[in-house]
Short mmCIF file of C-alpha atoms in Angstrom, two decimals:
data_model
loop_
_atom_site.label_atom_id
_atom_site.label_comp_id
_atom_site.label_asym_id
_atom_site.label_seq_id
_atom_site.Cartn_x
_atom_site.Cartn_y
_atom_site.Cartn_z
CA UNK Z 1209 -18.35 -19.53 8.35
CA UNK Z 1210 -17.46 -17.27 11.45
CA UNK Z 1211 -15.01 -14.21 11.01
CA UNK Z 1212 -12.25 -16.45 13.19
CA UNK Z 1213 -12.70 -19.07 10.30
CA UNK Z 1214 -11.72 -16.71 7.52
CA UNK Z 1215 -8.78 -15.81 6.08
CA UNK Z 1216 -7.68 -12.14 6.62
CA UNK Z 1217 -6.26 -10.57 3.73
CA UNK Z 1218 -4.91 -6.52 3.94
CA UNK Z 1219 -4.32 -5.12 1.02
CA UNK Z 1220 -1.42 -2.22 0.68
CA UNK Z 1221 -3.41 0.67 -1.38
CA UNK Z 1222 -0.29 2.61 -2.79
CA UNK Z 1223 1.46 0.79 -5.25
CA UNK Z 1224 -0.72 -2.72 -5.37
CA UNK Z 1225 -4.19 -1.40 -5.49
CA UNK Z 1226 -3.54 2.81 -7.34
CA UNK Z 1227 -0.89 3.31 -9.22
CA UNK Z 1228 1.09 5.98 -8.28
CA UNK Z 1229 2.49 6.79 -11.42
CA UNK Z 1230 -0.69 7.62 -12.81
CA UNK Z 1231 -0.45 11.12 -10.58
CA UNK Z 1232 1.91 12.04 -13.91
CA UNK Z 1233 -1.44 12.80 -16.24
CA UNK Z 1234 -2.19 15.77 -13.18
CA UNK Z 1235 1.09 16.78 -13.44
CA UNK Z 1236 1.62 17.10 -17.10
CA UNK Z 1237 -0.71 19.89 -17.03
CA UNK Z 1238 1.64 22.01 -15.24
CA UNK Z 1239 5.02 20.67 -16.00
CA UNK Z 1240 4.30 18.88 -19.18
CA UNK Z 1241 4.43 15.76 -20.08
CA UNK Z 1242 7.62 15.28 -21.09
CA UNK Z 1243 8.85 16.31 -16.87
CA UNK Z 1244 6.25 14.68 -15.92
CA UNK Z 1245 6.97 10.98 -15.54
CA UNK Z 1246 9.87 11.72 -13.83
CA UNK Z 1247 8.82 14.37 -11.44
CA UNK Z 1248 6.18 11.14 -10.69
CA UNK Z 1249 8.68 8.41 -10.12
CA UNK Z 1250 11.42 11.15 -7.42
CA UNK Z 1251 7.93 11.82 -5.82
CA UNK Z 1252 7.38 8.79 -5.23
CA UNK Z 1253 10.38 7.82 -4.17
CA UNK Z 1254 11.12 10.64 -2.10
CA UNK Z 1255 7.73 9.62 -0.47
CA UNK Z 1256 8.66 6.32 0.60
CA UNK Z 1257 12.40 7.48 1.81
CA UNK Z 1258 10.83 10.17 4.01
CA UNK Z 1259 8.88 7.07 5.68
CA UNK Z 1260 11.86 4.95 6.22
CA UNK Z 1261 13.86 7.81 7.57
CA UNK Z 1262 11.32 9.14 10.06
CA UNK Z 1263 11.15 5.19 11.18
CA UNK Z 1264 14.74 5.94 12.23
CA UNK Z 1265 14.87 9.27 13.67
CA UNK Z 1266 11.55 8.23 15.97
CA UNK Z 1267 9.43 10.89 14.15
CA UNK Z 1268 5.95 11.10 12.62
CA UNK Z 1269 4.67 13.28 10.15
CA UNK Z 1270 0.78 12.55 8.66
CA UNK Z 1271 1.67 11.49 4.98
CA UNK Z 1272 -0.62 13.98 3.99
CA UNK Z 1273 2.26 16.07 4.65
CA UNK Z 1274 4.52 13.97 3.37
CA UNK Z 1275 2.99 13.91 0.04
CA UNK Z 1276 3.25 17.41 -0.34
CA UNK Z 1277 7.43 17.69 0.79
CA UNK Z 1278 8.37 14.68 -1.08
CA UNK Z 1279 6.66 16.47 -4.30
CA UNK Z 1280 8.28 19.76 -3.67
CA UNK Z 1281 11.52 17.91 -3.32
CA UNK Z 1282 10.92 15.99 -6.53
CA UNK Z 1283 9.90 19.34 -8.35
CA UNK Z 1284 13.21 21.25 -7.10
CA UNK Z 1285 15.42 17.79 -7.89
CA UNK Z 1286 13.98 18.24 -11.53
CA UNK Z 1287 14.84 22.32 -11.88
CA UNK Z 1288 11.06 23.02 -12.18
CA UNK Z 1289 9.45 26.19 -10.36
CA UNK Z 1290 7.63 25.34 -7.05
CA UNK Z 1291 4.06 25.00 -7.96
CA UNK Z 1292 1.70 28.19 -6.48
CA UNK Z 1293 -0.32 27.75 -3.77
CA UNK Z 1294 -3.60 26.83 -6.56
CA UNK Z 1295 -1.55 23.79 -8.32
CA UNK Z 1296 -0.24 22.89 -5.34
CA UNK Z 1297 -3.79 22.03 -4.07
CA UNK Z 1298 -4.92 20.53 -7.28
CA UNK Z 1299 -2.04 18.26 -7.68
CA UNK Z 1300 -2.75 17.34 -3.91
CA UNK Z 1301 -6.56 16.89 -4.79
CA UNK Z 1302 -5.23 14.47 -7.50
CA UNK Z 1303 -3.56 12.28 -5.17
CA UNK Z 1304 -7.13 10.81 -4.09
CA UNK Z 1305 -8.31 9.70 -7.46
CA UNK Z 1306 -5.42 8.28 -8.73
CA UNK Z 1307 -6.16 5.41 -10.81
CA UNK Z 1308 -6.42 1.77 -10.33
CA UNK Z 1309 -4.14 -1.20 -11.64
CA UNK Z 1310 -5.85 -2.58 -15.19
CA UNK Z 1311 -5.88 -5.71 -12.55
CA UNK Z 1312 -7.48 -4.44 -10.02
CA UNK Z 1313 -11.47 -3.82 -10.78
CA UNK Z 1314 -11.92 -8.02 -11.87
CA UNK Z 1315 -10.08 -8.96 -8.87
CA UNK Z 1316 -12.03 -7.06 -6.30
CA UNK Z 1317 -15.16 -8.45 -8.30
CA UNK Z 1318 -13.70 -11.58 -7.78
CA UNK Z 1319 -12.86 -11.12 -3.70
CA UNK Z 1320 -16.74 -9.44 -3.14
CA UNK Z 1321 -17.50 -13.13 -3.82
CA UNK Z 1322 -15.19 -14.92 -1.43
CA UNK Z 1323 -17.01 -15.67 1.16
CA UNK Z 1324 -14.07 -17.34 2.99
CA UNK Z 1325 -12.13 -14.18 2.98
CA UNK Z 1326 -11.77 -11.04 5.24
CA UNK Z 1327 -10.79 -8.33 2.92
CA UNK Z 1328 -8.78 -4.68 4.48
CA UNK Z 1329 -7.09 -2.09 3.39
CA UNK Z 1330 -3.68 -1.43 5.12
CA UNK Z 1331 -1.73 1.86 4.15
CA UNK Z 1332 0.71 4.32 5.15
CA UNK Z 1333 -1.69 6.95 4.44
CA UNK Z 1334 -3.82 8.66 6.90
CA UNK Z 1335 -7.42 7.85 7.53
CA UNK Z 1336 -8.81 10.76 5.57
CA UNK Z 1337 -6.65 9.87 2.65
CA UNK Z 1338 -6.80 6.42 1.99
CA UNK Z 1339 -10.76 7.13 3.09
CA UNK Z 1340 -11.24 9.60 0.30
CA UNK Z 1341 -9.44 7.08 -2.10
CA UNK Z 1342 -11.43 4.39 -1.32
CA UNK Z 1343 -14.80 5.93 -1.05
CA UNK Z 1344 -14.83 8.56 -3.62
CA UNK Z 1345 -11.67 7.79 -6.62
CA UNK Z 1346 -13.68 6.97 -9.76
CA UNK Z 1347 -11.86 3.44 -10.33
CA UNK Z 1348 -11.68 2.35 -6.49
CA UNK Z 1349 -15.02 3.86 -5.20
CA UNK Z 1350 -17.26 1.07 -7.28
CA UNK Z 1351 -15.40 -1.07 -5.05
CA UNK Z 1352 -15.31 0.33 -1.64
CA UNK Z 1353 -17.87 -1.91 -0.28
CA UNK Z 1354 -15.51 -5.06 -0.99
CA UNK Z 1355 -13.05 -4.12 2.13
CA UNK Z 1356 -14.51 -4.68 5.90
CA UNK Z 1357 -12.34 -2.19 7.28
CA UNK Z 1358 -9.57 0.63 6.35
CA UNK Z 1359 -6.89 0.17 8.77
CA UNK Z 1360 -3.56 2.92 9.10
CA UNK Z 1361 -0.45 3.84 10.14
CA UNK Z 1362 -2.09 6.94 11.94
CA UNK Z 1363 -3.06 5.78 15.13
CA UNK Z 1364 0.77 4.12 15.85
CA UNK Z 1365 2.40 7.01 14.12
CA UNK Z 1366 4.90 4.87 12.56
CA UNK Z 1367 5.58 3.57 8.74
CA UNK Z 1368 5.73 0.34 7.02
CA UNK Z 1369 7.55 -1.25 7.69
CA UNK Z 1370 8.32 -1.44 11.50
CA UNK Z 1371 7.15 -4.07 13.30
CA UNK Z 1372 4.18 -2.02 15.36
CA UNK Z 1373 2.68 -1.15 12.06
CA UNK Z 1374 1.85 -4.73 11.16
CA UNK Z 1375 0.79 -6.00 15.25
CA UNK Z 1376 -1.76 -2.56 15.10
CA UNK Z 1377 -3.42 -4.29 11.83
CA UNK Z 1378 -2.98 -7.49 13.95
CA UNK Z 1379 -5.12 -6.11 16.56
CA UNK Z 1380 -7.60 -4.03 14.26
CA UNK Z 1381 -8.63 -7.51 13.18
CA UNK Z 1382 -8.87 -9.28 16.28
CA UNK Z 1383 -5.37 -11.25 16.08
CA UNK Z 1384 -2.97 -10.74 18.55
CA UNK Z 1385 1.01 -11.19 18.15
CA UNK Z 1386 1.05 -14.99 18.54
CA UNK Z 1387 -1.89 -15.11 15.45
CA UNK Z 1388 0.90 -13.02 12.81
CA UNK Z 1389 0.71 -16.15 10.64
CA UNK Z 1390 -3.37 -15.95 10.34
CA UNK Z 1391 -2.81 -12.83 8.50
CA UNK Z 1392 -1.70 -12.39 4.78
CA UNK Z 1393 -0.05 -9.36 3.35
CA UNK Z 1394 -0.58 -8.59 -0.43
CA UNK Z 1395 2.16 -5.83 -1.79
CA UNK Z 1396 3.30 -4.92 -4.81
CA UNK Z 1397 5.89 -3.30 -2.21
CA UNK Z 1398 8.77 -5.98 -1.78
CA UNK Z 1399 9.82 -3.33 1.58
CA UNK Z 1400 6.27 -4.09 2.81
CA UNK Z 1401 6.28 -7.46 1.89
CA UNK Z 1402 9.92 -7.93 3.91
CA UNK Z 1403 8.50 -5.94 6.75
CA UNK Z 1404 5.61 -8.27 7.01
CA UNK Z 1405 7.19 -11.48 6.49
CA UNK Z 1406 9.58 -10.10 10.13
CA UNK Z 1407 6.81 -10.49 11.78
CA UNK Z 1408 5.48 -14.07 11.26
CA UNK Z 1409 2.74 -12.81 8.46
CA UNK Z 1410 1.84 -14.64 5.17
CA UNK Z 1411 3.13 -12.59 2.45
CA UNK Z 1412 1.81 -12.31 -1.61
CA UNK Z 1413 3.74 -9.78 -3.98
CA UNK Z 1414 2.23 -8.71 -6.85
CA UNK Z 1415 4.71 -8.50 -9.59
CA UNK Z 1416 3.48 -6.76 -12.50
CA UNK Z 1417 6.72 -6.41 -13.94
CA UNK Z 1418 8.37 -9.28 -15.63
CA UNK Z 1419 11.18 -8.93 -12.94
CA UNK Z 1420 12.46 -11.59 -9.73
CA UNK Z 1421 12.31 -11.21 -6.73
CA UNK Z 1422 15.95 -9.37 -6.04
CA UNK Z 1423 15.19 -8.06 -2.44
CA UNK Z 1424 18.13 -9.65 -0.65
CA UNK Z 1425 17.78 -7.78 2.72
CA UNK Z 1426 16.74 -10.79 4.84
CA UNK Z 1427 18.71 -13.93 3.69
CA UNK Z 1428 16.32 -17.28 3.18
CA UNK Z 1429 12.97 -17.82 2.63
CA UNK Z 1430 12.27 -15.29 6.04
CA UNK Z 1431 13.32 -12.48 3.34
CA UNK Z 1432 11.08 -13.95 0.66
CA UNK Z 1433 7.41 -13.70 -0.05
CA UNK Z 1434 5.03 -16.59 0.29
CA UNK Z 1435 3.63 -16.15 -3.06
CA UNK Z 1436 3.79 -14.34 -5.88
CA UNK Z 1437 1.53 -13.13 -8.58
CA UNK Z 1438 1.45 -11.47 -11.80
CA UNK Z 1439 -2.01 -10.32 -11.93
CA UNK Z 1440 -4.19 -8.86 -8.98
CA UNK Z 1441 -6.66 -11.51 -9.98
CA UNK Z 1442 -5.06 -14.67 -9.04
CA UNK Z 1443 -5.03 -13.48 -5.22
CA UNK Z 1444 -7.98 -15.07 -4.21
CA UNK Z 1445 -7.63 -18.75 -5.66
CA UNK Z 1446 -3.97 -18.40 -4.56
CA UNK Z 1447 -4.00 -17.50 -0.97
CA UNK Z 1448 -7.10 -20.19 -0.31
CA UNK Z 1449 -4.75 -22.54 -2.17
CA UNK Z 1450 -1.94 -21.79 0.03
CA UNK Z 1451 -4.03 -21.72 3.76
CA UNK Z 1452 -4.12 -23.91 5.92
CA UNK Z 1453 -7.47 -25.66 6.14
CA UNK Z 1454 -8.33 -24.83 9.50
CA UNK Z 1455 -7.71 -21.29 8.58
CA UNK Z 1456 -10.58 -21.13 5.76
#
């Protein structure tokens, strides 16, 4: 089968393939455990709004740095002392290994054996980031081989999820802006899913919780995603199920 035959599939890192939350076990050793869920969770949130909000003021920041204000904004939120310049690094350090989704080592065992798919990573994060997370975190790093490319935010210096974001992983794997529907998104981001989905991509959130989809941004099936999953694992058989057959 030639790469123009396959199905392209870019996986969001944050969120769908590492779990953010698991940053919390780093940060329990210098806030406790108890602060340290929710110190997780503002950080994380904090992370994403500082995305969305330098989409509107035309800005760009590496998330590198972003990382680092969003957690020192999530640390003063919660009363806690800034961390010195030593913790500061190591929680930083952290933010490369974090762990994997139970979900997600079978499924990428799974998608190294799919010969009809084109597997990516698509992230926020900045080359050297999602690089070290994917080559060298303990859970992903068995797996890096899996993905034919790492793709970024870093070159367009924009976020997920405006529209320039989603036509640079367009081009990074040889589709231009008329091809949008050759390309499937898998999120556990319903933002990223929406963003995708606005331009004419094939979208698959992975729900992990036992929630709906309440994302009620875009009105219709535009707003909603094309599939949805409760495991990592059922991505493959799904999206092949769902494809066209001139696109396998």
């Amino acid at each position: 089968m030639s790469s123009s035959e396959k199905v392209i599939v870019a996986f969001d890192l944050y969120g769908t393939l590492l779990s953010t939350e698991s940053i919390a076990k780093e940060l329990a050793k210098h806030y406790g455990e108890e602060k340290a869920a929710t110190v997780a969770a503002a950080w994380r949130k904090y992370q994403l709004e500082y995305t969305w909000r330098l989409n509107s003021m035309e800005q760009y920041f590496p998330f590198s740095i972003i990382t680092q204000r969003s957690l020192q904004h999530a640390i003063a939120e919660n009363g806690l002392s800034p961390p010195d310049e030593a913790a500061l690094a190591s929680v930083m350090a952290a933010y490369d290994s974090l762990s994997t989704f139970p979900d997600v080592g079978p499924a990428l065992e799974s998608l190294a054996k799919a010969s009809s798919i084109t597997p990516v990573v698509f992230s926020n994060g900045t080359q050297q980031m999602v690089g070290n997370s994917v080559r060298k975190s303990p859970d992903l790093s068995p797996y890096s081989e899996v993905f034919q490319n790492i793709i970024t935010v870093e070159e367009v210096g924009k976020f997920k999820p405006h529209p320039d974001v989603y036509h640079h992983l367009a081009k990074k794997v040889g589709r231009g802006k008329e091809q949008m529907n050759d390309i499937w998104l898998v999120s556990g981001n319903p933002f990223d899913v929406v963003g995708a989905k606005a331009v004419g991509m094939k979208a698959c959130w992975v729900n992990r919780a036992t929630g709906e989809w309440n994302d009620a941004l875009i009105d219709g099936e535009a707003g909603k995603p094309d599939l949805v999953i409760k495991d990592l694992g059922e991505v493959v058989e799904r999206v092949l199920e769902t494809s066209k057959p001139n696109e396998q």
